[in-house]
Coordinates of C-alpha atoms and ligand atoms in Angstrom, one line a residue:
M1 CA -8.5 94.2 124.8
S2 CA -8.5 92.1 128.0
D3 CA -7.9 93.6 131.5
N4 CA -4.6 92.1 131.5
L5 CA -3.3 93.7 128.4
K6 CA -4.6 97.0 129.4
A7 CA -1.6 97.3 131.8
Y8 CA 0.7 97.2 128.8
S9 CA -1.1 99.9 126.8
W10 CA 0.8 103.4 126.3
K11 CA -2.5 105.0 127.7
N12 CA -1.8 103.4 131.0
P13 CA 0.5 105.1 133.7
I14 CA 1.8 101.9 134.9
F15 CA 3.1 101.3 131.3
W16 CA 5.2 104.5 131.7
I17 CA 6.4 103.7 135.2
L18 CA 7.5 100.3 133.9
C19 CA 9.5 102.0 131.0
I20 CA 11.1 104.5 133.3
L21 CA 12.2 101.8 135.6
L22 CA 13.6 99.7 132.9
M23 CA 15.6 102.7 131.6
F24 CA 17.1 103.2 135.0
I25 CA 18.2 99.5 135.3
A26 CA 19.7 99.8 132.0
I27 CA 21.8 102.9 132.7
G28 CA 22.9 101.2 136.1
C29 CA 24.0 98.1 134.3
K30 CA 25.9 100.0 131.8
S31 CA 27.8 102.1 134.4
E32 CA 29.2 99.0 136.2
A33 CA 32.9 98.3 136.1
E34 CA 32.7 95.0 134.9
N35 CA 31.2 95.8 131.6
G36 CA 34.3 97.6 130.9
E37 CA 32.7 101.1 130.9
N38 CA 33.1 104.2 133.2
I39 CA 35.6 102.9 135.8
R40 CA 36.4 105.7 138.2
I41 CA 39.9 105.7 139.8
A42 CA 41.1 108.3 142.5
V43 CA 44.7 109.5 142.1
A44 CA 46.5 111.0 144.9
T45 CA 50.2 111.6 145.9
F46 CA 52.0 112.3 149.1
S47 CA 55.9 111.8 148.8
H48 CA 58.9 112.7 151.0
E49 CA 62.3 111.1 151.5
T50 CA 63.1 112.2 154.9
C51 CA 66.7 112.6 156.2
T52 CA 66.2 112.3 159.9
F53 CA 69.8 113.2 160.8
C54 CA 69.5 116.5 159.0
P55 CA 68.6 119.4 161.4
R56 CA 65.5 121.1 160.1
P57 CA 62.1 119.2 160.7
T58 CA 59.6 119.2 157.8
T59 CA 56.5 121.1 158.7
I60 CA 53.2 121.9 157.3
E61 CA 54.7 125.4 155.9
D62 CA 57.3 123.4 153.8
W63 CA 54.5 122.1 151.6
E64 CA 52.8 125.3 151.4
F65 CA 55.9 127.2 150.6
Y66 CA 56.8 124.9 147.8
G67 CA 53.4 125.1 146.3
P68 CA 49.9 124.5 147.9
P69 CA 48.1 121.2 147.6
T70 CA 46.4 120.8 144.1
R71 CA 44.1 118.4 142.1
E72 CA 46.1 119.2 139.0
L73 CA 48.0 115.8 138.9
F74 CA 47.6 115.1 135.1
D75 CA 49.7 117.8 133.4
S76 CA 52.3 115.3 131.9
N77 CA 52.4 112.0 130.5
R78 CA 55.5 111.4 132.4
G79 CA 56.3 110.1 135.9
Y80 CA 54.3 107.8 138.0
I81 CA 51.0 109.7 137.4
G82 CA 51.6 110.3 134.0
G83 CA 52.3 106.8 133.3
F84 CA 49.3 105.6 135.0
K85 CA 47.3 108.2 133.0
S86 CA 48.6 107.2 129.7
M87 CA 47.8 103.5 130.2
C88 CA 44.3 104.4 131.4
D89 CA 43.9 106.4 128.1
E90 CA 45.0 103.5 126.2
Y91 CA 42.4 101.0 128.0
G92 CA 39.7 103.6 127.6
G93 CA 36.4 103.7 129.6
V94 CA 38.4 105.1 132.7
E95 CA 37.6 108.3 134.6
L96 CA 40.6 109.6 136.8
V97 CA 39.7 111.7 139.8
G98 CA 42.2 114.1 141.0
I99 CA 42.6 114.1 144.7
L100 CA 43.6 117.2 146.7
S101 CA 47.5 116.3 147.4
P102 CA 50.6 118.0 148.5
R103 CA 53.3 118.3 146.0
G104 CA 57.0 118.1 146.8
A105 CA 58.4 119.9 149.8
R106 CA 60.8 122.8 150.4
G107 CA 64.3 121.4 150.3
G108 CA 63.5 118.0 149.0
S109 CA 65.3 115.2 151.1
S110 CA 67.4 117.8 153.2
G111 CA 64.3 118.0 155.4
S112 CA 64.4 116.1 158.7
W113 CA 61.5 114.4 160.7
I114 CA 58.0 115.5 159.3
T115 CA 56.0 116.7 162.1
T116 CA 52.8 114.6 163.2
E117 CA 50.8 117.6 162.6
A118 CA 52.1 118.0 159.0
F119 CA 51.4 114.2 158.3
D120 CA 48.0 114.4 159.7
K121 CA 47.0 117.7 157.9
Y122 CA 48.1 116.2 154.5
S123 CA 46.7 112.9 155.1
N124 CA 43.4 114.1 156.2
L125 CA 43.3 116.5 153.2
I126 CA 43.6 113.5 150.8
V127 CA 41.1 111.2 152.9
D128 CA 38.5 114.2 153.1
D129 CA 38.7 114.8 149.1
L130 CA 38.4 111.1 148.7
K131 CA 35.2 111.1 150.7
Q132 CA 33.8 113.8 148.3
A133 CA 34.9 112.0 145.2
G134 CA 31.6 110.0 144.7
N135 CA 31.6 106.3 143.8
L136 CA 35.1 104.9 143.0
D137 CA 36.4 101.6 141.8
G138 CA 40.0 102.0 142.9
V139 CA 42.6 104.3 144.5
F140 CA 46.1 105.0 143.0
L141 CA 48.6 106.4 145.5
S142 CA 52.0 107.7 144.0
L143 CA 54.2 107.6 147.1
H144 CA 57.9 107.7 147.7
G145 CA 58.3 105.2 150.6
A146 CA 61.2 106.9 152.6
M147 CA 58.9 109.2 154.7
A148 CA 59.9 109.5 158.3
V149 CA 57.1 111.0 160.7
T150 CA 57.6 111.8 164.4
G151 CA 55.3 109.4 166.2
I152 CA 54.3 107.3 163.3
P153 CA 56.6 104.4 162.6
K154 CA 55.5 103.4 159.1
P155 CA 53.8 106.5 157.6
E156 CA 53.2 104.9 154.1
A157 CA 51.3 102.1 155.5
E158 CA 49.5 104.3 157.8
L159 CA 48.4 106.6 155.1
V160 CA 47.0 103.6 153.2
R161 CA 45.1 102.3 156.0
R162 CA 43.4 105.8 156.6
V163 CA 42.6 105.7 152.6
R164 CA 41.1 102.2 153.1
K165 CA 38.9 103.5 156.0
A166 CA 37.5 106.2 153.7
A167 CA 37.4 104.3 150.4
G168 CA 36.3 100.9 151.6
D169 CA 36.9 97.5 149.9
I170 CA 38.1 98.8 146.5
P171 CA 41.6 98.2 144.9
I172 CA 44.2 100.4 146.5
M173 CA 47.5 100.4 144.6
V174 CA 50.8 102.1 145.3
T175 CA 53.9 103.0 143.4
L176 CA 57.2 103.7 145.3
D177 CA 60.6 105.1 144.6
L178 CA 63.8 102.7 144.9
H179 CA 64.9 104.3 148.0
A180 CA 61.6 103.3 149.8
N181 CA 61.9 101.9 153.3
E182 CA 59.1 99.6 153.7
D183 CA 57.6 96.2 155.0
H184 CA 54.8 93.9 155.0
E185 CA 52.6 96.5 156.7
L186 CA 52.3 98.4 153.5
S187 CA 51.6 95.4 151.4
D188 CA 49.1 94.1 154.1
A189 CA 47.2 97.4 153.7
A190 CA 47.6 98.1 150.0
D191 CA 46.4 95.4 147.3
A192 CA 49.5 95.8 145.3
V193 CA 52.8 97.8 145.3
F194 CA 55.1 98.5 142.4
I195 CA 58.7 99.9 142.7
I196 CA 60.9 101.3 140.0
K197 CA 64.0 99.4 139.2
R198 CA 66.4 102.2 137.9
Y199 CA 68.8 104.6 139.7
P200 CA 68.9 107.2 138.2
H201 CA 65.1 106.7 138.1
Y202 CA 64.4 106.4 134.4
D203 CA 61.3 104.0 134.9
T204 CA 58.7 106.0 136.9
T205 CA 56.5 106.2 133.8
L206 CA 56.8 102.7 133.2
I207 CA 55.9 101.7 136.6
G208 CA 52.7 104.1 136.7
E209 CA 51.8 102.1 133.5
R210 CA 52.1 98.9 135.2
A211 CA 50.0 99.8 138.3
A212 CA 47.3 101.2 135.9
R213 CA 47.3 97.9 133.8
V214 CA 46.9 95.7 137.1
M215 CA 44.6 98.3 138.5
I216 CA 42.1 97.9 135.6
K217 CA 42.4 94.3 135.2
T218 CA 41.7 93.8 139.0
I219 CA 38.7 96.1 138.9
R220 CA 37.5 94.2 135.8
G221 CA 37.7 90.9 137.6
L222 CA 40.6 89.7 135.4
Y223 CA 43.5 89.9 138.1
K224 CA 43.6 88.8 141.8
P225 CA 46.8 90.8 143.3
T226 CA 48.6 88.4 145.6
M227 CA 51.7 89.7 147.2
A228 CA 54.9 88.3 149.3
T229 CA 57.2 91.0 151.1
R230 CA 60.7 90.1 152.4
K231 CA 63.3 92.3 154.2
P232 CA 66.9 90.8 153.5
G233 CA 68.5 92.6 156.4
V234 CA 70.8 94.7 154.4
I235 CA 71.1 98.6 154.4
T236 CA 73.3 100.4 151.8
P237 CA 74.4 104.1 151.1
S238 CA 72.6 105.5 148.2
V239 CA 76.1 106.2 146.5
Y240 CA 76.5 102.5 146.0
Q241 CA 73.1 101.9 144.6
G242 CA 73.3 103.2 140.9
T243 CA 71.9 100.4 138.8
G244 CA 74.5 100.7 136.2
V245 CA 77.1 98.8 138.2
S246 CA 77.0 95.6 140.2
P247 CA 75.6 94.2 142.3
A248 CA 72.7 96.7 142.1
M249 CA 72.5 95.9 138.4
E250 CA 72.4 92.0 138.8
I251 CA 69.9 92.3 141.5
M252 CA 67.6 94.3 139.2
E253 CA 68.4 91.8 136.4
R254 CA 67.2 88.8 138.4
A255 CA 63.9 90.7 139.4
R256 CA 63.4 91.2 135.4
R257 CA 64.3 87.6 134.7
W258 CA 61.6 86.3 137.2
E259 CA 59.1 88.8 135.6
C260 CA 59.8 87.3 132.2
Q261 CA 59.6 83.8 133.4
H262 CA 56.2 84.3 134.8
P263 CA 54.0 86.9 133.0
D264 CA 51.5 88.9 135.1
T265 CA 54.1 88.9 137.9
Y266 CA 55.6 91.9 139.2
V267 CA 59.0 91.6 141.0
S268 CA 60.1 94.7 143.1
V269 CA 63.2 95.6 145.0
A270 CA 63.5 98.9 147.0
F271 CA 67.3 99.6 148.0
G272 CA 66.0 101.7 150.8
F273 CA 67.1 105.0 152.3
A274 CA 70.0 104.8 154.8
Y275 CA 69.6 108.3 156.1
A276 CA 66.2 107.8 157.6
D277 CA 66.4 106.3 161.1
V278 CA 63.2 104.1 161.1
P279 CA 62.4 100.5 161.9
D280 CA 61.7 99.5 158.5
V281 CA 64.9 100.8 156.8
G282 CA 66.9 99.0 154.1
A283 CA 66.1 96.7 151.3
T284 CA 62.6 95.4 150.6
V285 CA 61.4 92.8 148.2
M286 CA 57.7 92.9 147.0
V287 CA 56.3 90.5 144.6
V288 CA 52.8 90.7 143.1
T289 CA 51.4 87.7 141.2
N290 CA 47.8 86.9 139.8
N291 CA 46.4 84.8 142.7
D292 CA 49.4 82.6 143.2
Q293 CA 50.7 82.9 146.9
K294 CA 53.2 80.0 146.4
L295 CA 54.9 81.7 143.3
A296 CA 54.9 85.1 145.2
D297 CA 56.6 83.6 148.3
R298 CA 59.1 81.6 146.2
I299 CA 60.2 84.5 144.2
A300 CA 60.3 86.8 147.3
D301 CA 62.6 84.2 148.9
D302 CA 64.9 83.9 146.1
M303 CA 65.5 87.7 145.8
S304 CA 65.8 88.1 149.5
D305 CA 68.4 85.4 149.7
Y306 CA 70.2 86.8 146.5
I307 CA 70.5 90.2 148.2
W308 CA 71.7 88.8 151.5
R309 CA 74.5 86.8 149.5
R310 CA 75.7 90.0 147.8
R311 CA 75.6 92.2 150.9
K312 CA 79.5 92.5 151.0
T313 CA 80.1 93.9 147.6
F314 CA 76.9 95.9 147.9
A315 CA 77.6 97.6 151.3
G316 CA 81.4 97.5 151.6
K317 CA 82.9 99.8 148.9
K318 CA 85.5 102.2 149.9
L319 CA 85.6 105.9 148.9
P320 CA 88.4 108.5 149.0
K321 CA 88.1 111.1 151.6
T322 CA 88.1 114.8 150.9
K323 CA 92.0 115.6 150.5
Q324 CA 92.8 112.4 148.6
G325 CA 89.5 112.6 146.5
V326 CA 90.3 116.2 145.4
A327 CA 94.0 115.5 144.7
L328 CA 92.7 112.7 142.3
A329 CA 90.3 115.1 140.5
V330 CA 92.8 117.8 140.2
A331 CA 95.3 115.3 138.8
A332 CA 92.8 114.2 136.4
A333 CA 92.0 117.8 135.3
R334 CA 95.5 118.4 134.7
A335 CA 95.8 115.4 132.7
G336 CA 93.1 116.7 130.4
K337 CA 90.2 114.1 131.3
T338 CA 87.9 117.3 131.6
P339 CA 85.3 118.0 132.7
V340 CA 86.0 116.0 135.8
V341 CA 83.0 115.6 138.0
I342 CA 83.2 115.3 141.8
A343 CA 80.1 113.9 143.5
D344 CA 80.0 115.4 147.0
H345 CA 77.5 112.6 147.9
S346 CA 77.4 113.1 151.5
D347 CA 76.3 116.5 151.8
R348 CA 72.5 116.0 152.3
T349 CA 71.9 119.6 153.5
G350 CA 73.7 121.4 150.6
G351 CA 75.8 123.9 152.3
S352 CA 79.1 122.0 153.0
T353 CA 82.4 123.7 152.1
H354 CA 84.9 120.8 152.6
I355 CA 85.4 120.2 148.8
L356 CA 85.4 124.1 148.0
E357 CA 87.9 124.7 150.7
E358 CA 90.2 121.7 149.6
L359 CA 90.0 122.9 145.9
I360 CA 91.2 126.3 146.7
K361 CA 94.0 124.8 149.0
Q362 CA 95.3 122.5 146.3
G363 CA 95.2 125.5 143.6
A364 CA 92.4 124.0 141.3
E365 CA 91.5 126.2 138.5
N366 CA 88.3 126.3 136.2
F367 CA 86.2 124.7 138.8
C368 CA 82.3 125.3 139.5
I369 CA 80.6 124.3 142.8
T370 CA 77.2 123.2 141.3
T371 CA 75.6 124.1 143.9
L372 CA 76.3 125.6 147.3
R373 CA 73.2 126.3 149.5
D374 CA 73.5 129.5 151.4
E375 CA 70.4 131.5 152.0
K376 CA 72.0 134.2 154.0
A377 CA 74.7 134.9 151.5
I378 CA 72.1 135.3 148.7
D379 CA 70.1 137.8 151.0
E380 CA 73.3 139.8 151.6
I381 CA 74.3 139.8 147.9
K382 CA 70.8 140.9 147.0
A383 CA 70.9 143.8 149.6
N384 CA 74.3 145.2 148.8
Y385 CA 75.6 144.0 145.3
K386 CA 74.6 144.0 141.8
V387 CA 76.0 142.0 138.8
G388 CA 79.5 143.2 137.9
D389 CA 80.2 144.4 141.4
S390 CA 83.2 143.2 143.2
V391 CA 82.3 141.0 146.5
S392 CA 84.0 139.9 149.4
I393 CA 81.8 137.4 151.5
D394 CA 81.9 134.4 153.6
L395 CA 80.0 131.2 152.2
G396 CA 78.4 128.1 153.6
G397 CA 79.5 126.1 156.6
Y398 CA 76.4 126.2 158.7
S399 CA 73.7 124.0 157.1
D400 CA 74.5 121.4 159.4
K401 CA 77.1 120.3 161.9
F402 CA 79.4 118.6 159.4
A403 CA 79.0 121.6 156.9
G404 CA 82.7 122.6 157.5
N405 CA 84.1 126.3 157.8
P406 CA 82.7 129.2 156.0
V407 CA 85.0 130.1 153.1
R408 CA 85.9 133.7 152.4
I409 CA 85.5 134.5 148.7
E410 CA 86.9 137.6 147.1
G411 CA 85.5 137.9 143.6
K412 CA 82.7 139.4 141.6
V413 CA 78.9 138.8 141.1
E414 CA 78.5 137.3 137.7
F415 CA 74.8 136.3 137.9
L416 CA 72.0 137.5 140.2
G417 CA 68.4 136.5 139.3
D418 CA 65.6 134.0 139.4
Y419 CA 66.3 130.4 138.6
A420 CA 64.2 127.3 139.3
R421 CA 62.4 128.1 142.6
G422 CA 64.4 131.1 143.9
T423 CA 67.0 133.6 143.7
V424 CA 70.4 132.3 142.6
A425 CA 73.7 134.1 142.6
V426 CA 77.0 133.0 140.9
L427 CA 80.2 134.3 142.1
L428 CA 83.3 134.5 139.9
F429 CA 86.8 134.2 141.8
G430 CA 90.4 133.0 141.5
K431 CA 91.4 131.6 138.2
N432 CA 88.1 131.1 136.6
N433 CA 86.5 129.4 139.5
R434 CA 82.7 129.8 140.3
V435 CA 80.2 128.9 143.0
I436 CA 76.5 128.7 142.2
L437 CA 74.7 129.9 145.4
T438 CA 71.1 128.5 145.9
P439 CA 68.5 129.2 148.7
Q440 CA 67.9 125.6 149.2
L441 CA 69.7 122.2 148.5
M442 CA 69.7 121.9 144.7
Q443 CA 70.7 118.4 143.2
V444 CA 71.8 119.2 139.7
T445 CA 71.6 116.1 137.5
T446 CA 72.1 117.6 134.0
P447 CA 74.5 120.4 132.6
S448 CA 71.3 122.5 131.5
I449 CA 71.7 124.5 134.5
F450 CA 74.9 126.2 133.2
K451 CA 73.9 128.2 130.1
P452 CA 70.9 130.1 131.7
L453 CA 73.4 131.4 134.4
G454 CA 75.7 132.5 131.8
I455 CA 78.5 129.7 132.5
D456 CA 80.3 128.3 129.6
L457 CA 80.6 124.5 130.1
D458 CA 83.5 124.2 128.0
S459 CA 85.5 126.5 130.2
L460 CA 85.1 124.1 133.2
D461 CA 87.7 121.7 134.3
I462 CA 86.1 120.4 137.4
I463 CA 82.3 120.4 138.2
V464 CA 81.4 119.5 141.9
L465 CA 77.8 118.1 142.3
K466 CA 75.8 117.6 145.6
S467 CA 74.6 114.3 144.1
R468 CA 74.9 110.5 144.7
V469 CA 74.1 108.9 141.6
H470 CA 71.2 111.0 139.7
F471 CA 73.9 113.2 138.2
R472 CA 74.9 110.3 136.0
R473 CA 72.0 110.7 133.9
G474 CA 73.4 114.1 132.5
F475 CA 77.1 113.8 133.0
Y476 CA 77.9 110.1 132.7
E477 CA 75.2 108.5 130.5
T478 CA 75.7 111.3 128.0
D479 CA 79.7 110.7 127.9
L480 CA 80.1 114.3 129.0
A481 CA 82.4 113.7 132.1
G482 CA 86.1 112.9 131.4
A483 CA 86.4 111.3 135.0
I484 CA 84.2 111.0 137.8
F485 CA 85.3 111.0 141.5
E486 CA 82.8 110.0 144.4
V487 CA 84.3 111.7 147.4
D488 CA 83.5 110.9 150.9
A489 CA 83.6 114.2 152.5
P490 CA 82.0 114.7 156.0
G491 CA 78.3 115.0 156.0
W492 CA 75.0 113.3 157.1
G493 CA 75.2 111.0 154.0
P494 CA 78.3 109.0 154.6
A495 CA 79.1 105.9 152.7
D496 CA 80.2 104.4 156.0
L497 CA 76.9 103.7 157.7
T498 CA 78.5 102.5 160.9
T499 CA 79.2 106.1 161.6
L500 CA 75.5 107.3 161.9
P501 CA 73.8 107.6 165.3
Y502 CA 71.0 105.2 164.6
E503 CA 68.3 104.6 167.2
N504 CA 65.3 103.0 165.6
I505 CA 66.7 100.6 162.9
P506 CA 66.7 96.6 163.5
K507 CA 69.4 95.5 165.8
D508 CA 70.5 92.8 163.3
I509 CA 71.0 94.7 160.1
Y510 CA 73.9 94.5 157.9
P511 CA 76.4 96.3 158.0
V512 CA 75.6 98.4 161.0
Y513 CA 75.1 95.6 163.6
K514 CA 75.5 92.4 161.8
K515 CA 79.1 92.5 160.5
D516 CA 79.4 89.2 158.6
Ligands
ZN1 ZN1 65.2 107.7 144.9

């Protein structure tokens, strides 16, 4: 054997060193994302829809109260993260890394300005956990988009910039709610943004799936997300944004048409959340194409122009005020169109009594206020009464300055116990009338609340819901409601946006400043 060949003999230590080196190289190659194996994607969420006009700021404790931050994000195949997960499972070879994230917040969108400390605390939590997550190929952020933070004008964009700093130059993709208030700052910071198209929000799972598909294709070098963002300059109240009616329905249909004409193109429209006094308020168009800036710009211009052309029908409906709306509902109930649903859409804090007071005044029967937020009344009932006791108590009227007068109820305690995330009481009074008391704002979207509380749905003629459009999933799309009345009672969520004391929104937005 020659000296040269000796190096390749199994007896030679150099042979073994070479073998081990080759093994490491092979393992290294296999773990690379381009080979379609072992992609690692971090998943985090930080969502809030902030009603900046509402009285109570949203603090660190509001998240801790609702439930401490958790990594357990993958408990369902539904929703943004569930959809993202199920598409990753379908592709295979993807490891999802749950990042410590705050979930929900006490009182949902009845919370006002998020404190800077709360935003910093939970953003840092996400960023610090990302830094511990090891090598990542991408980051998926499930956000809402209507967060408002004291001292931070565009918080979602700021969050993505902080995540970018920690994660480096890897794809960062974001999903948003249809009520998002965003602009180009978010699309500049993220690689791609996807927004749901339906209100009620039926398509959160679908949009999570889309985000995953584009993320995986991007990581594997098969897609180059290229975005265009436009602000049409239109702001609309939530109660007009239901996508089952025009023009909201036609706007989304136009977006879907563009998507069908250009595969691999994603056309999103957020209608915005008018009750956040922020500089990027109102409708936003965001288009993602595969490396085609011209196409992205063309579609974004078309969608933005279309929304502007439809502004008058979108923002200019008129709704009945309390007295007239309640009279219409009572008349419909007496005509047998039961159950009649009243959407008390403008009550953003949950404790408004205008409609309760007016129903009593107009002699309504068989009605149920579903729900009235009154934590003090619940405490008083818990301390002094039990189920079956007669009760005489003042209800509501203090959750914000538009909440109306406290209403005196003489009746009996029909239910007292835990439901959802707190103690709930049901009081029965008058001619088979009820009020469901909750400790926080509760938006009821389906009739499933009644049975556990011992309420017979068939006995109800009028159901009053603190909801704008989401109630339609359980009361309209199921053909349950005999008639629906959206009533414009006083509140921090009015249909007429010109009545709100805005300070931070653009000075040329329709219909608040620009009238035509
Ligand atoms: Zn929404």
